[in-house]
């Protein structure tokens, strides 16, 4: 049985989000595909999804403030980036 306190790296979370975009709720074997894409078990990705849904509900209910993301501007030279608060 997988741990219910699984640690997710930033990279794994990004892979998880990308996999959710590819394998929507109508995709056969959705959780198996998402698990393969993230290197996690089906149980772990289902739990991570439940946490994501709960976070979204709390944000929409104004129970959790939105993160203060820094805005990144990209000029003509894709290597030149300016961060604005």
PDB file of N, CA and C in Angstrom:
ATOM      1  N   UNK A   1       0.842  -1.183   0.000  1.00  0.00           N
ATOM      2  CA  UNK A   1       0.000   0.000   0.000  1.00  0.00           C
ATOM      3  C   UNK A   1       0.882   1.239   0.000  1.00  0.00           C
ATOM      4  N   UNK A   2       0.545   2.229  -0.799  1.00  0.00           N
ATOM      5  CA  UNK A   2       1.326   3.460  -0.893  1.00  0.00           C
ATOM      6  C   UNK A   2       1.051   4.344   0.315  1.00  0.00           C
ATOM      7  N   UNK A   3       2.025   5.139   0.623  1.00  0.00           N
ATOM      8  CA  UNK A   3       1.887   6.073   1.731  1.00  0.00           C
ATOM      9  C   UNK A   3       0.886   7.160   1.366  1.00  0.00           C
ATOM     10  N   UNK A   4       0.032   7.522   2.323  1.00  0.00           N
ATOM     11  CA  UNK A   4      -0.919   8.604   2.080  1.00  0.00           C
ATOM     12  C   UNK A   4      -0.269   9.954   2.333  1.00  0.00           C
ATOM     13  N   UNK A   5       0.990   9.936   2.780  1.00  0.00           N
ATOM     14  CA  UNK A   5       1.731  11.168   3.030  1.00  0.00           C
ATOM     15  C   UNK A   5       2.865  11.295   2.021  1.00  0.00           C
ATOM     16  N   UNK A   6       2.587  10.967   0.775  1.00  0.00           N
ATOM     17  CA  UNK A   6       3.573  10.978  -0.295  1.00  0.00           C
ATOM     18  C   UNK A   6       4.081  12.397  -0.553  1.00  0.00           C
ATOM     19  N   UNK A   7       5.382  12.511  -0.757  1.00  0.00           N
ATOM     20  CA  UNK A   7       5.993  13.793  -1.080  1.00  0.00           C
ATOM     21  C   UNK A   7       6.021  13.971  -2.593  1.00  0.00           C
ATOM     22  N   UNK A   8       5.659  15.166  -3.034  1.00  0.00           N
ATOM     23  CA  UNK A   8       5.648  15.495  -4.457  1.00  0.00           C
ATOM     24  C   UNK A   8       6.614  16.644  -4.703  1.00  0.00           C
ATOM     25  N   UNK A   9       7.502  16.470  -5.659  1.00  0.00           N
ATOM     26  CA  UNK A   9       8.413  17.547  -6.036  1.00  0.00           C
ATOM     27  C   UNK A   9       7.677  18.527  -6.949  1.00  0.00           C
ATOM     28  N   UNK A  10       8.275  19.675  -7.162  1.00  0.00           N
ATOM     29  CA  UNK A  10       7.701  20.661  -8.087  1.00  0.00           C
ATOM     30  C   UNK A  10       7.574  20.040  -9.474  1.00  0.00           C
ATOM     31  N   UNK A  11       8.597  19.293  -9.883  1.00  0.00           N
ATOM     32  CA  UNK A  11       8.580  18.659 -11.204  1.00  0.00           C
ATOM     33  C   UNK A  11       7.461  17.619 -11.305  1.00  0.00           C
ATOM     34  N   UNK A  12       7.276  16.820 -10.254  1.00  0.00           N
ATOM     35  CA  UNK A  12       6.209  15.823 -10.266  1.00  0.00           C
ATOM     36  C   UNK A  12       4.841  16.489 -10.295  1.00  0.00           C
ATOM     37  N   UNK A  13       4.673  17.588  -9.566  1.00  0.00           N
ATOM     38  CA  UNK A  13       3.406  18.312  -9.603  1.00  0.00           C
ATOM     39  C   UNK A  13       3.127  18.843 -10.997  1.00  0.00           C
ATOM     40  N   UNK A  14       4.155  19.342 -11.676  1.00  0.00           N
ATOM     41  CA  UNK A  14       3.980  19.842 -13.042  1.00  0.00           C
ATOM     42  C   UNK A  14       3.608  18.690 -13.980  1.00  0.00           C
ATOM     43  N   UNK A  15       4.281  17.549 -13.829  1.00  0.00           N
ATOM     44  CA  UNK A  15       3.944  16.373 -14.645  1.00  0.00           C
ATOM     45  C   UNK A  15       2.510  15.929 -14.361  1.00  0.00           C
ATOM     46  N   UNK A  16       2.109  15.991 -13.101  1.00  0.00           N
ATOM     47  CA  UNK A  16       0.751  15.633 -12.693  1.00  0.00           C
ATOM     48  C   UNK A  16      -0.268  16.547 -13.378  1.00  0.00           C
ATOM     49  N   UNK A  17      -0.037  17.850 -13.311  1.00  0.00           N
ATOM     50  CA  UNK A  17      -0.946  18.805 -13.946  1.00  0.00           C
ATOM     51  C   UNK A  17      -1.012  18.607 -15.456  1.00  0.00           C
ATOM     52  N   UNK A  18       0.128  18.377 -16.080  1.00  0.00           N
ATOM     53  CA  UNK A  18       0.150  18.131 -17.526  1.00  0.00           C
ATOM     54  C   UNK A  18      -0.596  16.849 -17.873  1.00  0.00           C
ATOM     55  N   UNK A  19      -0.400  15.813 -17.070  1.00  0.00           N
ATOM     56  CA  UNK A  19      -1.081  14.540 -17.319  1.00  0.00           C
ATOM     57  C   UNK A  19      -2.588  14.695 -17.163  1.00  0.00           C
ATOM     58  N   UNK A  20      -3.032  15.489 -16.192  1.00  0.00           N
ATOM     59  CA  UNK A  20      -4.468  15.726 -16.026  1.00  0.00           C
ATOM     60  C   UNK A  20      -5.048  16.434 -17.243  1.00  0.00           C
ATOM     61  N   UNK A  21      -4.262  17.314 -17.850  1.00  0.00           N
ATOM     62  CA  UNK A  21      -4.721  18.015 -19.051  1.00  0.00           C
ATOM     63  C   UNK A  21      -4.826  17.064 -20.238  1.00  0.00           C
ATOM     64  N   UNK A  22      -3.952  16.085 -20.287  1.00  0.00           N
ATOM     65  CA  UNK A  22      -3.952  15.117 -21.387  1.00  0.00           C
ATOM     66  C   UNK A  22      -5.007  14.041 -21.174  1.00  0.00           C
ATOM     67  N   UNK A  23      -5.054  13.494 -19.963  1.00  0.00           N
ATOM     68  CA  UNK A  23      -5.963  12.389 -19.641  1.00  0.00           C
ATOM     69  C   UNK A  23      -7.133  12.934 -18.837  1.00  0.00           C
ATOM     70  N   UNK A  24      -8.179  13.375 -19.539  1.00  0.00           N
ATOM     71  CA  UNK A  24      -9.328  13.952 -18.845  1.00  0.00           C
ATOM     72  C   UNK A  24     -10.199  12.863 -18.233  1.00  0.00           C
ATOM     73  N   UNK A  25     -11.299  13.278 -17.606  1.00  0.00           N
ATOM     74  CA  UNK A  25     -12.147  12.336 -16.866  1.00  0.00           C
ATOM     75  C   UNK A  25     -12.767  11.258 -17.747  1.00  0.00           C
ATOM     76  N   UNK A  26     -12.825  11.479 -19.049  1.00  0.00           N
ATOM     77  CA  UNK A  26     -13.414  10.495 -19.956  1.00  0.00           C
ATOM     78  C   UNK A  26     -12.391   9.523 -20.535  1.00  0.00           C
ATOM     79  N   UNK A  27     -11.125   9.701 -20.197  1.00  0.00           N
ATOM     80  CA  UNK A  27     -10.065   8.844 -20.722  1.00  0.00           C
ATOM     81  C   UNK A  27     -10.076   7.498 -20.010  1.00  0.00           C
ATOM     82  N   UNK A  28     -10.141   6.398 -20.772  1.00  0.00           N
ATOM     83  CA  UNK A  28     -10.037   5.083 -20.133  1.00  0.00           C
ATOM     84  C   UNK A  28      -8.683   4.957 -19.431  1.00  0.00           C
ATOM     85  N   UNK A  29      -8.669   4.330 -18.288  1.00  0.00           N
ATOM     86  CA  UNK A  29      -7.439   4.127 -17.506  1.00  0.00           C
ATOM     87  C   UNK A  29      -6.745   5.442 -17.164  1.00  0.00           C
ATOM     88  N   UNK A  30      -7.546   6.462 -16.907  1.00  0.00           N
ATOM     89  CA  UNK A  30      -6.998   7.793 -16.605  1.00  0.00           C
ATOM     90  C   UNK A  30      -5.949   7.751 -15.500  1.00  0.00           C
ATOM     91  N   UNK A  31      -6.297   7.157 -14.370  1.00  0.00           N
ATOM     92  CA  UNK A  31      -5.388   7.191 -13.220  1.00  0.00           C
ATOM     93  C   UNK A  31      -4.135   6.366 -13.467  1.00  0.00           C
ATOM     94  N   UNK A  32      -4.259   5.312 -14.206  1.00  0.00           N
ATOM     95  CA  UNK A  32      -3.085   4.514 -14.566  1.00  0.00           C
ATOM     96  C   UNK A  32      -2.138   5.335 -15.435  1.00  0.00           C
ATOM     97  N   UNK A  33      -2.692   6.058 -16.398  1.00  0.00           N
ATOM     98  CA  UNK A  33      -1.879   6.907 -17.279  1.00  0.00           C
ATOM     99  C   UNK A  33      -1.227   8.055 -16.514  1.00  0.00           C
ATOM    100  N   UNK A  34      -1.980   8.684 -15.620  1.00  0.00           N
ATOM    101  CA  UNK A  34      -1.425   9.785 -14.824  1.00  0.00           C
ATOM    102  C   UNK A  34      -0.325   9.251 -13.909  1.00  0.00           C
ATOM    103  N   UNK A  35      -0.539   8.078 -13.342  1.00  0.00           N
ATOM    104  CA  UNK A  35       0.474   7.464 -12.477  1.00  0.00           C
ATOM    105  C   UNK A  35       1.760   7.193 -13.257  1.00  0.00           C
ATOM    106  N   UNK A  36       1.625   6.651 -14.447  1.00  0.00           N
ATOM    107  CA  UNK A  36       2.812   6.384 -15.278  1.00  0.00           C
ATOM    108  C   UNK A  36       3.550   7.674 -15.620  1.00  0.00           C
ATOM    109  N   UNK A  37       2.809   8.731 -15.889  1.00  0.00           N
ATOM    110  CA  UNK A  37       3.414  10.008 -16.272  1.00  0.00           C
ATOM    111  C   UNK A  37       4.163  10.670 -15.117  1.00  0.00           C
ATOM    112  N   UNK A  38       3.774  10.353 -13.888  1.00  0.00           N
ATOM    113  CA  UNK A  38       4.369  11.010 -12.721  1.00  0.00           C
ATOM    114  C   UNK A  38       5.339  10.129 -11.948  1.00  0.00           C
ATOM    115  N   UNK A  39       5.321   8.837 -12.226  1.00  0.00           N
ATOM    116  CA  UNK A  39       6.161   7.925 -11.453  1.00  0.00           C
ATOM    117  C   UNK A  39       5.568   7.605 -10.095  1.00  0.00           C
ATOM    118  N   UNK A  40       4.290   7.866  -9.933  1.00  0.00           N
ATOM    119  CA  UNK A  40       3.580   7.602  -8.682  1.00  0.00           C
ATOM    120  C   UNK A  40       2.617   6.439  -8.889  1.00  0.00           C
ATOM    121  N   UNK A  41       1.987   6.001  -7.812  1.00  0.00           N
ATOM    122  CA  UNK A  41       0.980   4.942  -7.916  1.00  0.00           C
ATOM    123  C   UNK A  41      -0.381   5.563  -8.226  1.00  0.00           C
ATOM    124  N   UNK A  42      -1.318   4.726  -8.658  1.00  0.00           N
ATOM    125  CA  UNK A  42      -2.676   5.214  -8.904  1.00  0.00           C
ATOM    126  C   UNK A  42      -3.270   5.796  -7.627  1.00  0.00           C
ATOM    127  N   UNK A  43      -3.029   5.140  -6.509  1.00  0.00           N
ATOM    128  CA  UNK A  43      -3.540   5.620  -5.223  1.00  0.00           C
ATOM    129  C   UNK A  43      -2.988   7.012  -4.908  1.00  0.00           C
ATOM    130  N   UNK A  44      -1.700   7.210  -5.154  1.00  0.00           N
ATOM    131  CA  UNK A  44      -1.074   8.507  -4.878  1.00  0.00           C
ATOM    132  C   UNK A  44      -1.627   9.608  -5.773  1.00  0.00           C
ATOM    133  N   UNK A  45      -1.841   9.320  -7.057  1.00  0.00           N
ATOM    134  CA  UNK A  45      -2.353  10.375  -7.947  1.00  0.00           C
ATOM    135  C   UNK A  45      -3.817  10.681  -7.650  1.00  0.00           C
ATOM    136  N   UNK A  46      -4.583   9.677  -7.255  1.00  0.00           N
ATOM    137  CA  UNK A  46      -5.978   9.940  -6.878  1.00  0.00           C
ATOM    138  C   UNK A  46      -6.035  10.826  -5.640  1.00  0.00           C
ATOM    139  N   UNK A  47      -5.187  10.544  -4.662  1.00  0.00           N
ATOM    140  CA  UNK A  47      -5.141  11.355  -3.447  1.00  0.00           C
ATOM    141  C   UNK A  47      -4.676  12.776  -3.770  1.00  0.00           C
ATOM    142  N   UNK A  48      -3.687  12.901  -4.632  1.00  0.00           N
ATOM    143  CA  UNK A  48      -3.190  14.227  -5.033  1.00  0.00           C
ATOM    144  C   UNK A  48      -4.292  15.008  -5.745  1.00  0.00           C
ATOM    145  N   UNK A  49      -5.091  14.324  -6.558  1.00  0.00           N
ATOM    146  CA  UNK A  49      -6.204  14.967  -7.253  1.00  0.00           C
ATOM    147  C   UNK A  49      -7.246  15.468  -6.250  1.00  0.00           C
ATOM    148  N   UNK A  50      -7.555  14.631  -5.257  1.00  0.00           N
ATOM    149  CA  UNK A  50      -8.521  15.035  -4.230  1.00  0.00           C
ATOM    150  C   UNK A  50      -8.027  16.274  -3.482  1.00  0.00           C
ATOM    151  N   UNK A  51      -6.729  16.325  -3.187  1.00  0.00           N
ATOM    152  CA  UNK A  51      -6.152  17.494  -2.514  1.00  0.00           C
ATOM    153  C   UNK A  51      -6.240  18.726  -3.409  1.00  0.00           C
ATOM    154  N   UNK A  52      -5.987  18.551  -4.697  1.00  0.00           N
ATOM    155  CA  UNK A  52      -6.066  19.657  -5.646  1.00  0.00           C
ATOM    156  C   UNK A  52      -7.486  20.209  -5.718  1.00  0.00           C
ATOM    157  N   UNK A  53      -8.470  19.329  -5.804  1.00  0.00           N
ATOM    158  CA  UNK A  53      -9.872  19.749  -5.861  1.00  0.00           C
ATOM    159  C   UNK A  53     -10.243  20.508  -4.587  1.00  0.00           C
ATOM    160  N   UNK A  54      -9.804  20.004  -3.442  1.00  0.00           N
ATOM    161  CA  UNK A  54     -10.085  20.672  -2.166  1.00  0.00           C
ATOM    162  C   UNK A  54      -9.430  22.052  -2.118  1.00  0.00           C
ATOM    163  N   UNK A  55      -8.189  22.153  -2.585  1.00  0.00           N
ATOM    164  CA  UNK A  55      -7.503  23.447  -2.623  1.00  0.00           C
ATOM    165  C   UNK A  55      -8.255  24.441  -3.506  1.00  0.00           C
ATOM    166  N   UNK A  56      -8.707  23.982  -4.654  1.00  0.00           N
ATOM    167  CA  UNK A  56      -9.443  24.858  -5.574  1.00  0.00           C
ATOM    168  C   UNK A  56     -10.735  25.343  -4.925  1.00  0.00           C
ATOM    169  N   UNK A  57     -11.445  24.441  -4.263  1.00  0.00           N
ATOM    170  CA  UNK A  57     -12.684  24.834  -3.571  1.00  0.00           C
ATOM    171  C   UNK A  57     -12.396  25.883  -2.509  1.00  0.00           C
ATOM    172  N   UNK A  58     -11.332  25.691  -1.745  1.00  0.00           N
ATOM    173  CA  UNK A  58     -10.982  26.643  -0.688  1.00  0.00           C
ATOM    174  C   UNK A  58     -10.555  27.993  -1.252  1.00  0.00           C
ATOM    175  N   UNK A  59      -9.833  27.985  -2.358  1.00  0.00           N
ATOM    176  CA  UNK A  59      -9.434  29.241  -3.003  1.00  0.00           C
ATOM    177  C   UNK A  59     -10.661  29.974  -3.526  1.00  0.00           C
ATOM    178  N   UNK A  60     -11.563  29.244  -4.182  1.00  0.00           N
ATOM    179  CA  UNK A  60     -12.773  29.864  -4.725  1.00  0.00           C
ATOM    180  C   UNK A  60     -13.679  30.406  -3.628  1.00  0.00           C
ATOM    181  N   UNK A  61     -13.626  29.806  -2.433  1.00  0.00           N
ATOM    182  CA  UNK A  61     -14.424  30.270  -1.302  1.00  0.00           C
ATOM    183  C   UNK A  61     -13.688  31.352  -0.502  1.00  0.00           C
ATOM    184  N   UNK A  62     -12.557  31.813  -1.022  1.00  0.00           N
ATOM    185  CA  UNK A  62     -11.719  32.824  -0.363  1.00  0.00           C
ATOM    186  C   UNK A  62     -11.233  32.385   1.013  1.00  0.00           C
ATOM    187  N   UNK A  63     -11.082  31.089   1.204  1.00  0.00           N
ATOM    188  CA  UNK A  63     -10.545  30.569   2.459  1.00  0.00           C
ATOM    189  C   UNK A  63      -9.023  30.536   2.434  1.00  0.00           C
ATOM    190  N   UNK A  64      -8.459  30.535   1.228  1.00  0.00           N
ATOM    191  CA  UNK A  64      -7.009  30.536   1.041  1.00  0.00           C
ATOM    192  C   UNK A  64      -6.692  31.674   0.080  1.00  0.00           C
ATOM    193  N   UNK A  65      -5.773  32.571   0.457  1.00  0.00           N
ATOM    194  CA  UNK A  65      -5.431  33.655  -0.468  1.00  0.00           C
ATOM    195  C   UNK A  65      -4.654  33.124  -1.665  1.00  0.00           C
ATOM    196  N   UNK A  66      -4.814  33.788  -2.794  1.00  0.00           N
ATOM    197  CA  UNK A  66      -4.050  33.420  -3.981  1.00  0.00           C
ATOM    198  C   UNK A  66      -2.573  33.682  -3.726  1.00  0.00           C
ATOM    199  N   UNK A  67      -1.705  32.830  -4.256  1.00  0.00           N
ATOM    200  CA  UNK A  67      -0.266  33.069  -4.092  1.00  0.00           C
ATOM    201  C   UNK A  67       0.143  34.376  -4.760  1.00  0.00           C
ATOM    202  N   UNK A  68       1.171  35.013  -4.244  1.00  0.00           N
ATOM    203  CA  UNK A  68       1.688  36.253  -4.812  1.00  0.00           C
ATOM    204  C   UNK A  68       2.744  35.901  -5.848  1.00  0.00           C
ATOM    205  N   UNK A  69       2.299  35.548  -7.053  1.00  0.00           N
ATOM    206  CA  UNK A  69       3.215  35.179  -8.123  1.00  0.00           C
ATOM    207  C   UNK A  69       3.919  36.413  -8.649  1.00  0.00           C
ATOM    208  N   UNK A  70       5.155  36.242  -9.002  1.00  0.00           N
ATOM    209  CA  UNK A  70       5.886  37.316  -9.648  1.00  0.00           C
ATOM    210  C   UNK A  70       5.592  37.248 -11.136  1.00  0.00           C
ATOM    211  N   UNK A  71       5.368  38.397 -11.732  1.00  0.00           N
ATOM    212  CA  UNK A  71       5.105  38.463 -13.169  1.00  0.00           C
ATOM    213  C   UNK A  71       6.439  38.464 -13.900  1.00  0.00           C
ATOM    214  N   UNK A  72       6.578  37.597 -14.886  1.00  0.00           N
ATOM    215  CA  UNK A  72       7.803  37.526 -15.667  1.00  0.00           C
ATOM    216  C   UNK A  72       7.520  38.026 -17.073  1.00  0.00           C
ATOM    217  N   UNK A  73       8.297  39.005 -17.492  1.00  0.00           N
ATOM    218  CA  UNK A  73       8.161  39.565 -18.835  1.00  0.00           C
ATOM    219  C   UNK A  73       9.277  39.011 -19.704  1.00  0.00           C
ATOM    220  N   UNK A  74       8.925  38.544 -20.882  1.00  0.00           N
ATOM    221  CA  UNK A  74       9.917  38.009 -21.804  1.00  0.00           C
ATOM    222  C   UNK A  74       9.982  38.933 -23.002  1.00  0.00           C
ATOM    223  N   UNK A  75      11.195  39.423 -23.287  1.00  0.00           N
ATOM    224  CA  UNK A  75      11.383  40.319 -24.423  1.00  0.00           C
ATOM    225  C   UNK A  75      11.611  39.534 -25.697  1.00  0.00           C
ATOM    226  N   UNK A  76      12.098  40.222 -26.731  1.00  0.00           N
ATOM    227  CA  UNK A  76      12.371  39.566 -28.006  1.00  0.00           C
ATOM    228  C   UNK A  76      13.425  38.492 -27.843  1.00  0.00           C
ATOM    229  N   UNK A  77      14.412  38.745 -27.022  1.00  0.00           N
ATOM    230  CA  UNK A  77      15.436  37.743 -26.732  1.00  0.00           C
ATOM    231  C   UNK A  77      14.870  36.849 -25.640  1.00  0.00           C
ATOM    232  N   UNK A  78      14.536  35.610 -25.983  1.00  0.00           N
ATOM    233  CA  UNK A  78      13.871  34.719 -25.032  1.00  0.00           C
ATOM    234  C   UNK A  78      14.718  34.432 -23.803  1.00  0.00           C
ATOM    235  N   UNK A  79      16.015  34.742 -23.861  1.00  0.00           N
ATOM    236  CA  UNK A  79      16.877  34.524 -22.704  1.00  0.00           C
ATOM    237  C   UNK A  79      16.807  35.693 -21.725  1.00  0.00           C
ATOM    238  N   UNK A  80      16.342  36.839 -22.206  1.00  0.00           N
ATOM    239  CA  UNK A  80      16.258  38.019 -21.349  1.00  0.00           C
ATOM    240  C   UNK A  80      14.904  38.037 -20.659  1.00  0.00           C
ATOM    241  N   UNK A  81      14.920  37.962 -19.345  1.00  0.00           N
ATOM    242  CA  UNK A  81      13.675  37.962 -18.583  1.00  0.00           C
ATOM    243  C   UNK A  81      13.754  39.022 -17.493  1.00  0.00           C
ATOM    244  N   UNK A  82      12.651  39.688 -17.281  1.00  0.00           N
ATOM    245  CA  UNK A  82      12.567  40.683 -16.234  1.00  0.00           C
ATOM    246  C   UNK A  82      11.444  40.280 -15.302  1.00  0.00           C
ATOM    247  N   UNK A  83      11.723  40.255 -14.009  1.00  0.00           N
ATOM    248  CA  UNK A  83      10.702  39.907 -13.031  1.00  0.00           C
ATOM    249  C   UNK A  83      10.162  41.183 -12.412  1.00  0.00           C
ATOM    250  N   UNK A  84       8.825  41.277 -12.359  1.00  0.00           N
ATOM    251  CA  UNK A  84       8.152  42.450 -11.826  1.00  0.00           C
ATOM    252  C   UNK A  84       7.247  42.004 -10.696  1.00  0.00           C
ATOM    253  N   UNK A  85       7.269  42.717  -9.593  1.00  0.00           N
ATOM    254  CA  UNK A  85       6.341  42.409  -8.487  1.00  0.00           C
ATOM    255  C   UNK A  85       5.100  43.224  -8.616  1.00  0.00           C
TER     256      UNK A  85
END
